[in-house]
Tab-separated table of C-alpha atoms and ligand atoms in Angstrom:
chain	number	residue	atom	x	y	z
A	1	MET	CA	0.011	-26.006	2.702
A	2	SER	CA	0.080	-24.167	5.927
A	3	GLU	CA	-3.193	-22.781	7.000
A	4	ILE	CA	-3.472	-19.069	7.866
A	5	LYS	CA	-5.489	-18.333	11.066
A	6	SER	CA	-3.913	-15.201	12.361
A	7	VAL	CA	-2.182	-12.141	10.653
A	8	GLY	CA	0.349	-9.739	11.948
A	9	ILE	CA	0.805	-6.261	10.199
A	10	VAL	CA	3.680	-3.879	10.344
A	11	GLY	CA	2.728	-0.334	9.608
A	12	ALA	CA	-0.567	1.018	10.612
A	13	GLY	CA	-0.920	3.738	7.912
A	14	GLN	CA	-3.536	3.872	5.199
A	15	MET	CA	-2.701	0.404	3.724
A	16	GLY	CA	-1.759	-1.444	6.986
A	17	SER	CA	-4.976	-0.339	8.629
A	18	GLY	CA	-7.005	-1.205	5.668
A	19	ILE	CA	-5.555	-4.738	5.603
A	20	ALA	CA	-6.058	-5.057	9.340
A	21	GLN	CA	-9.784	-4.111	8.876
A	22	VAL	CA	-10.513	-6.584	6.064
A	23	ALA	CA	-8.672	-9.421	7.726
A	24	ALA	CA	-10.573	-8.964	10.912
A	25	GLN	CA	-13.827	-8.675	9.073
A	26	SER	CA	-12.973	-12.062	7.516
A	27	GLY	CA	-12.516	-13.618	11.012
A	28	TYR	CA	-8.551	-13.415	11.392
A	29	ASP	CA	-6.896	-12.466	14.594
A	30	VAL	CA	-4.852	-9.461	13.865
A	31	ARG	CA	-1.775	-7.885	15.621
A	32	LEU	CA	-0.901	-4.554	14.405
A	33	TYR	CA	2.498	-2.678	14.981
A	34	ASP	CA	3.698	0.713	13.983
A	35	VAL	CA	6.991	2.346	14.754
A	36	SER	CA	5.177	5.401	16.014
A	37	PRO	CA	2.467	5.108	18.639
A	38	GLU	CA	0.495	7.930	17.126
A	39	GLY	CA	0.557	5.651	14.012
A	40	ILE	CA	-1.235	2.908	15.855
A	41	ASP	CA	-3.801	5.357	17.300
A	42	LYS	CA	-4.472	6.825	13.976
A	43	GLY	CA	-4.758	3.443	12.412
A	44	ILE	CA	-7.222	2.001	14.786
A	45	ALA	CA	-9.277	5.313	14.807
A	46	GLY	CA	-9.358	4.864	10.889
A	47	ILE	CA	-10.450	1.258	11.243
A	48	LYS	CA	-13.266	2.206	13.647
A	49	LYS	CA	-14.399	4.994	11.247
A	50	GLY	CA	-14.337	2.518	8.411
A	51	LEU	CA	-16.469	-0.093	10.173
A	52	ALA	CA	-18.831	2.677	11.418
A	53	ARG	CA	-19.353	3.746	7.720
A	54	LEU	CA	-20.257	0.168	6.723
A	55	VAL	CA	-22.738	-0.034	9.667
A	56	SER	CA	-24.438	3.219	8.578
A	57	LYS	CA	-24.699	2.002	5.053
A	58	GLU	CA	-26.189	-1.345	6.508
A	59	SER	CA	-23.431	-3.443	4.750
A	60	ILE	CA	-22.554	-4.991	8.070
A	61	THR	CA	-24.271	-4.957	11.565
A	62	GLN	CA	-23.085	-3.281	14.690
A	63	ALA	CA	-22.369	-6.681	16.030
A	64	ASP	CA	-20.169	-7.499	12.969
A	65	ALA	CA	-18.260	-4.317	13.426
A	66	ASP	CA	-17.747	-5.024	17.233
A	67	ALA	CA	-16.433	-8.437	16.379
A	68	ALA	CA	-14.102	-7.312	13.863
A	69	LEU	CA	-12.706	-4.488	16.017
A	70	SER	CA	-12.234	-7.006	19.068
A	71	ARG	CA	-9.974	-9.199	16.858
A	72	ILE	CA	-7.426	-6.326	16.184
A	73	LYS	CA	-4.907	-5.718	18.845
A	74	ALA	CA	-1.715	-3.546	18.886
A	75	GLY	CA	1.298	-5.719	19.333
A	76	THR	CA	5.179	-5.626	19.342
A	77	LEU	CA	7.119	-6.686	16.091
A	78	ALA	CA	7.889	-9.884	17.840
A	79	GLU	CA	4.075	-10.598	18.368
A	80	VAL	CA	3.479	-9.744	14.661
A	81	ALA	CA	6.115	-12.235	13.624
A	82	ALA	CA	4.598	-14.884	15.731
A	83	GLN	CA	1.390	-15.055	13.600
A	84	ASP	CA	0.716	-17.397	10.769
A	85	LEU	CA	1.148	-14.526	8.207
A	86	ALA	CA	3.091	-11.315	8.727
A	87	ILE	CA	2.472	-8.655	6.181
A	88	GLU	CA	4.728	-5.565	5.983
A	89	ALA	CA	2.981	-2.392	5.164
A	90	ALA	CA	5.465	0.254	6.118
A	91	THR	CA	6.852	3.263	4.303
A	92	GLU	CA	7.902	2.501	0.700
A	93	ASN	CA	11.670	2.585	1.359
A	94	GLU	CA	13.918	-0.386	0.709
A	95	GLU	CA	16.166	0.150	3.790
A	96	ILE	CA	13.218	0.460	6.048
A	97	LYS	CA	11.621	-2.683	4.852
A	98	LYS	CA	14.862	-4.610	4.898
A	99	ALA	CA	15.375	-3.654	8.585
A	100	ILE	CA	11.811	-4.712	9.270
A	101	PHE	CA	12.189	-8.123	7.643
A	102	ARG	CA	15.555	-8.849	9.342
A	103	ASP	CA	13.665	-8.265	12.672
A	104	LEU	CA	10.663	-10.240	11.688
A	105	ALA	CA	12.836	-13.166	10.414
A	106	GLN	CA	14.444	-13.306	13.886
A	107	HIS	CA	11.131	-13.809	15.642
A	108	ALA	CA	9.058	-15.638	13.074
A	109	GLY	CA	7.885	-19.221	13.831
A	110	PRO	CA	9.150	-21.911	11.259
A	111	ASP	CA	6.012	-21.894	9.311
A	112	THR	CA	5.216	-18.218	9.443
A	113	ILE	CA	4.915	-16.561	6.027
A	114	LEU	CA	6.299	-13.264	5.522
A	115	ALA	CA	4.819	-10.915	2.967
A	116	SER	CA	5.373	-7.259	1.678
A	117	ASN	CA	2.622	-4.933	0.460
A	118	THR	CA	5.304	-2.900	-1.326
A	119	SER	CA	4.135	-1.067	-4.449
A	120	SER	CA	7.394	-1.493	-6.450
A	121	ILE	CA	10.458	-2.917	-4.561
A	122	SER	CA	11.795	-6.291	-5.564
A	123	ILE	CA	10.351	-9.171	-3.547
A	124	THR	CA	13.480	-11.307	-4.237
A	125	ARG	CA	15.708	-8.506	-2.768
A	126	LEU	CA	13.475	-8.100	0.361
A	127	ALA	CA	13.241	-11.782	0.788
A	128	SER	CA	17.145	-12.180	0.472
A	129	VAL	CA	17.642	-10.524	3.989
A	130	THR	CA	15.269	-13.031	5.734
A	131	GLY	CA	17.292	-16.199	5.410
A	132	ARG	CA	13.936	-17.952	4.476
A	133	PRO	CA	13.081	-16.475	1.001
A	134	GLU	CA	10.991	-19.775	0.170
A	135	LYS	CA	8.443	-18.397	2.699
A	136	PHE	CA	8.266	-14.916	1.326
A	137	ILE	CA	5.890	-13.326	-1.131
A	138	GLY	CA	4.489	-10.053	-2.395
A	139	LEU	CA	0.853	-9.409	-1.341
A	140	HIS	CA	-0.022	-6.172	-2.981
A	141	PHE	CA	-3.266	-4.791	-1.958
A	142	MET	CA	-4.945	-1.730	-3.378
A	143	ASN	CA	-6.040	1.481	-1.788
A	144	PRO	CA	-8.586	1.733	-0.187
A	145	VAL	CA	-8.227	-2.009	0.931
A	146	PRO	CA	-11.831	-2.338	1.924
A	147	ILE	CA	-13.182	-1.283	-1.397
A	148	MET	CA	-10.728	-2.470	-4.064
A	149	ARG	CA	-11.064	-5.978	-5.274
A	150	LEU	CA	-7.676	-6.730	-6.384
A	151	VAL	CA	-4.544	-8.315	-4.686
A	152	GLU	CA	-1.523	-8.474	-6.880
A	153	ILE	CA	0.570	-11.515	-6.024
A	154	ILE	CA	4.298	-11.548	-6.715
A	155	ARG	CA	6.523	-14.634	-6.152
A	156	GLY	CA	10.266	-13.936	-5.600
A	157	ILE	CA	12.691	-16.254	-7.457
A	158	ALA	CA	12.745	-18.590	-4.264
A	159	THR	CA	9.011	-18.472	-3.103
A	160	ASP	CA	7.892	-21.933	-2.858
A	161	ALA	CA	4.461	-23.449	-4.068
A	162	PRO	CA	2.913	-23.753	-0.565
A	163	THR	CA	3.601	-20.290	0.281
A	164	TYR	CA	1.925	-19.068	-3.019
A	165	GLU	CA	-0.979	-21.235	-2.471
A	166	ALA	CA	-1.547	-20.085	0.953
A	167	ALA	CA	-1.222	-16.468	-0.031
A	168	VAL	CA	-3.774	-16.886	-2.763
A	169	THR	CA	-6.083	-18.747	-0.506
A	170	PHE	CA	-5.683	-15.963	2.169
A	171	ALA	CA	-6.330	-13.261	-0.483
A	172	ARG	CA	-9.440	-15.045	-1.860
A	173	SER	CA	-10.703	-15.635	1.769
A	174	LEU	CA	-10.903	-11.707	2.027
A	175	GLY	CA	-13.280	-11.684	-1.033
A	176	LYS	CA	-10.341	-10.284	-3.227
A	177	THR	CA	-9.497	-11.275	-6.749
A	178	THR	CA	-5.745	-12.021	-7.422
A	179	ALA	CA	-3.613	-11.415	-10.350
A	180	ASN	CA	-0.032	-12.739	-10.593
A	181	SER	CA	2.756	-10.503	-11.489
A	182	GLU	CA	6.412	-11.380	-12.053
A	183	ASP	CA	8.944	-9.769	-9.891
A	184	PHE	CA	9.872	-6.729	-12.008
A	185	PRO	CA	10.019	-3.181	-10.847
A	186	ALA	CA	6.483	-1.762	-9.658
A	187	PHE	CA	4.868	-5.056	-10.841
A	188	ILE	CA	1.757	-4.542	-13.084
A	189	VAL	CA	-0.632	-2.061	-11.586
A	190	ASN	CA	2.117	0.608	-10.697
A	191	ARG	CA	4.258	-0.100	-13.878
A	192	LEU	CA	1.238	1.304	-15.655
A	193	LEU	CA	-0.446	3.726	-13.164
A	194	ALA	CA	2.665	5.509	-11.474
A	195	PRO	CA	4.078	6.753	-15.072
A	196	MET	CA	0.643	8.106	-16.005
A	197	ILE	CA	0.278	10.094	-12.776
A	198	ASN	CA	3.910	11.273	-13.189
A	199	GLU	CA	3.151	12.416	-16.693
A	200	ALA	CA	0.155	14.401	-15.346
A	201	VAL	CA	2.570	16.129	-12.949
A	202	TYR	CA	4.830	16.901	-16.050
A	203	THR	CA	1.781	18.302	-17.758
A	204	LEU	CA	1.080	20.560	-14.877
A	205	TYR	CA	4.941	21.391	-14.609
A	206	GLU	CA	5.069	22.415	-18.303
A	207	GLY	CA	1.879	24.615	-17.991
A	208	VAL	CA	-0.038	22.434	-20.286
A	209	GLY	CA	-2.950	22.611	-17.937
A	210	THR	CA	-3.942	23.586	-14.336
A	211	VAL	CA	-4.566	20.973	-11.711
A	212	GLU	CA	-8.263	21.380	-12.249
A	213	ALA	CA	-8.077	21.107	-16.046
A	214	ILE	CA	-5.787	18.050	-15.986
A	215	ASP	CA	-8.142	16.245	-13.614
A	216	THR	CA	-11.308	17.245	-15.225
A	217	ALA	CA	-9.818	16.325	-18.653
A	218	MET	CA	-8.941	12.723	-17.641
A	219	LYS	CA	-12.308	12.336	-15.651
A	220	LEU	CA	-14.414	13.235	-18.328
A	221	GLY	CA	-12.269	12.558	-21.319
A	222	ALA	CA	-10.939	9.190	-20.483
A	223	ASN	CA	-13.787	8.248	-18.001
A	224	HIS	CA	-11.440	7.850	-14.921
A	225	PRO	CA	-13.209	7.941	-11.719
A	226	MET	CA	-10.501	10.214	-10.255
A	227	GLY	CA	-8.233	12.657	-11.953
A	228	PRO	CA	-4.530	11.676	-12.006
A	229	LEU	CA	-3.383	14.399	-9.561
A	230	GLU	CA	-6.321	13.718	-7.238
A	231	LEU	CA	-5.152	10.076	-7.491
A	232	GLY	CA	-1.660	10.950	-6.706
A	233	ASP	CA	-2.677	12.719	-3.540
A	234	PHE	CA	-4.781	9.764	-2.557
A	235	ILE	CA	-1.860	7.212	-3.015
A	236	GLY	CA	0.521	9.638	-1.386
A	237	LEU	CA	3.229	11.613	-3.264
A	238	ASP	CA	5.983	10.120	-1.214
A	239	THR	CA	4.861	6.723	-2.246
A	240	LEU	CA	4.479	7.776	-5.842
A	241	LEU	CA	7.957	9.236	-5.939
A	242	SER	CA	9.473	6.140	-4.355
A	243	ILE	CA	7.669	3.959	-7.116
A	244	MET	CA	8.998	6.196	-9.890
A	245	ASN	CA	12.698	5.967	-8.431
A	246	VAL	CA	12.279	2.141	-8.296
A	247	LEU	CA	11.245	2.147	-11.895
A	248	HIS	CA	13.863	4.669	-13.027
A	249	ASP	CA	16.673	2.822	-11.174
A	250	GLY	CA	15.507	-0.698	-12.001
A	251	LEU	CA	14.721	-0.220	-15.579
A	252	ALA	CA	17.235	2.463	-16.480
A	253	ASP	CA	15.065	4.179	-18.986
A	254	SER	CA	14.637	8.018	-18.830
A	255	LYS	CA	10.931	7.700	-19.604
A	256	TYR	CA	10.555	6.929	-15.949
A	257	ARG	CA	12.306	10.053	-14.563
A	258	PRO	CA	10.278	11.468	-11.527
A	259	CYS	CA	9.011	14.986	-12.482
A	260	PRO	CA	10.940	17.688	-10.567
A	261	LEU	CA	7.645	19.123	-9.305
A	262	LEU	CA	6.674	15.887	-7.836
A	263	VAL	CA	10.174	15.906	-5.958
A	264	LYS	CA	9.498	19.464	-4.856
A	265	TYR	CA	5.998	18.560	-3.321
A	266	VAL	CA	7.539	15.666	-1.358
A	267	GLU	CA	10.421	17.849	-0.257
A	268	ALA	CA	7.761	20.319	0.944
A	269	GLY	CA	6.044	17.629	2.907
A	270	TRP	CA	2.876	18.086	0.850
A	271	LEU	CA	2.511	14.406	0.525
A	272	GLY	CA	-1.283	14.400	-0.461
A	273	ARG	CA	-4.426	13.584	1.341
A	274	LYS	CA	-2.885	11.780	4.270
A	275	VAL	CA	-1.307	14.989	5.517
A	276	GLY	CA	-3.990	17.438	4.458
A	277	ARG	CA	-2.251	18.953	1.358
A	278	GLY	CA	-0.744	17.781	-1.993
A	279	PHE	CA	-1.993	18.990	-5.342
A	280	TYR	CA	-5.101	19.903	-3.419
A	281	ASP	CA	-5.406	21.492	0.089
A	282	TYR	CA	-7.814	19.318	1.907
A	283	ARG	CA	-7.814	21.378	5.153
A	284	GLY	CA	-11.172	23.190	4.225
A	285	GLU	CA	-14.703	22.024	3.373
A	286	THR	CA	-13.931	21.292	-0.297
A	287	PRO	CA	-10.401	20.589	-1.822
A	288	VAL	CA	-8.661	23.547	-3.302
A	289	PRO	CA	-6.059	23.200	-6.044
A	290	THR	CA	-2.584	24.240	-4.626
A	291	ARG	CA	-1.527	25.655	-8.057
B	301	NAD	P1	1.539	5.497	5.127
B	301	NAD	O1	2.534	6.627	5.046
B	301	NAD	O2	0.002	5.815	5.263
B	301	NAD	O3	1.821	4.578	6.258
B	301	NAD	C1	3.159	3.949	6.494
B	301	NAD	C2	3.305	3.669	7.951
B	301	NAD	O4	4.335	2.928	8.215
B	301	NAD	C3	3.132	4.772	8.946
B	301	NAD	O5	2.211	4.704	9.906
B	301	NAD	C4	4.652	4.750	9.611
B	301	NAD	O6	4.661	5.087	11.045
B	301	NAD	C5	4.934	3.344	9.510
B	301	NAD	N1	6.399	2.942	9.570
B	301	NAD	C6	7.333	3.523	8.991
B	301	NAD	N2	8.568	2.943	9.320
B	301	NAD	C7	8.202	1.868	10.025
B	301	NAD	C8	8.993	0.728	10.634
B	301	NAD	N3	10.296	0.841	10.639
B	301	NAD	N4	8.242	-0.087	11.581
B	301	NAD	C9	6.758	-0.050	11.601
B	301	NAD	N5	6.113	0.996	11.046
B	301	NAD	C10	6.730	1.903	10.203
B	301	NAD	O7	1.746	4.632	3.809
B	301	NAD	P2	0.796	3.629	3.030
B	301	NAD	O8	0.026	4.344	1.872
B	301	NAD	O9	-0.034	2.982	4.015
B	301	NAD	O10	1.835	2.662	2.246
B	301	NAD	C11	2.383	1.576	3.015
B	301	NAD	C12	3.016	0.471	2.029
B	301	NAD	O11	1.775	0.072	1.268
B	301	NAD	C13	4.051	1.073	1.085
B	301	NAD	O12	5.018	-0.020	0.882
B	301	NAD	C14	3.263	1.408	-0.144
B	301	NAD	O13	4.135	1.357	-1.298
B	301	NAD	C15	2.220	0.266	-0.187
B	301	NAD	N6	1.001	0.545	-0.908
B	301	NAD	C16	0.532	1.831	-0.861
B	301	NAD	C17	-0.778	2.084	-1.729
B	301	NAD	C18	-1.262	3.490	-1.605
B	301	NAD	O14	-2.157	3.778	-2.582
B	301	NAD	N7	-0.975	4.440	-0.610
B	301	NAD	C19	-1.287	1.059	-2.406
B	301	NAD	C20	-0.658	-0.100	-2.191
B	301	NAD	C21	0.417	-0.444	-1.616
């Protein structure tokens, strides 16, 4: 089994920066790459904020935070590919991810494991463009990565046993619990979660309830920590729409049809919390429903 000591991450958004933070806190050297330079700056700023919050809560010391931060460096895609494990956490779009994996595979060392944090896209299909599908695996972290305890592990049809074992060992070394999912559209978590949120958007679209009524109903009526529309904003409505499209295309069942109102929000660029507006407007002191 190959031992993982260093981690490369492609995509410094909500997920990539979260994975970088927990990996660095667990002692791994991290190289972080994003196609957009602002993306890197925003990602590193987010990590600093996350570590500072842990220091203020006395969960870690300032020295721990400084040490973690010193292990994270911005790097090129080739440098990301040169690490023991390269995790792709870019936008949820199959063509973007395939282009990244073609590049990573060109620069990867013979033992480098390539992994995708995709929420829904076939691991076997992504692996097929690398020419090394046996060293490819799905490592699906949850948002926010420093807090959520699960990593879903998805083997493609060709993933070999040493790659699987190294991936599980890595996830556990970050203090996470793993759950294995077969490689079917959206795996386990999002096969269940995304249709529930999509149905909440239909409930809004059909006028059954307001944003506030729907979220209050599910928080107090089903004991969910967040309402489904709030959760959709938290995940990112572009990501949610991509997951619904993967389910709809991959399982060919009309029950996965993305709600037209979800499509409209994404077309408007109202992608949720990460851009300041989705089903709620986050630009003021407190979130205000947008309809
Ligand atoms: P995000 O929009 O916050 O970040 C995506 C980042 O990828 C951006 O910084 C963008 O600049 C970068 N990017 C886009 N194209 C790129 C390229 N060609 N090369 C390098 N970087 C590129 O999105 P996110 O929420 O961090 O999601 C990233 C991945 O994680 C997606 O596959 C998503 O499905 C998955 N995921 C998301 C969640 C969630 O709740 N948001 C949970 C688990 C998994």
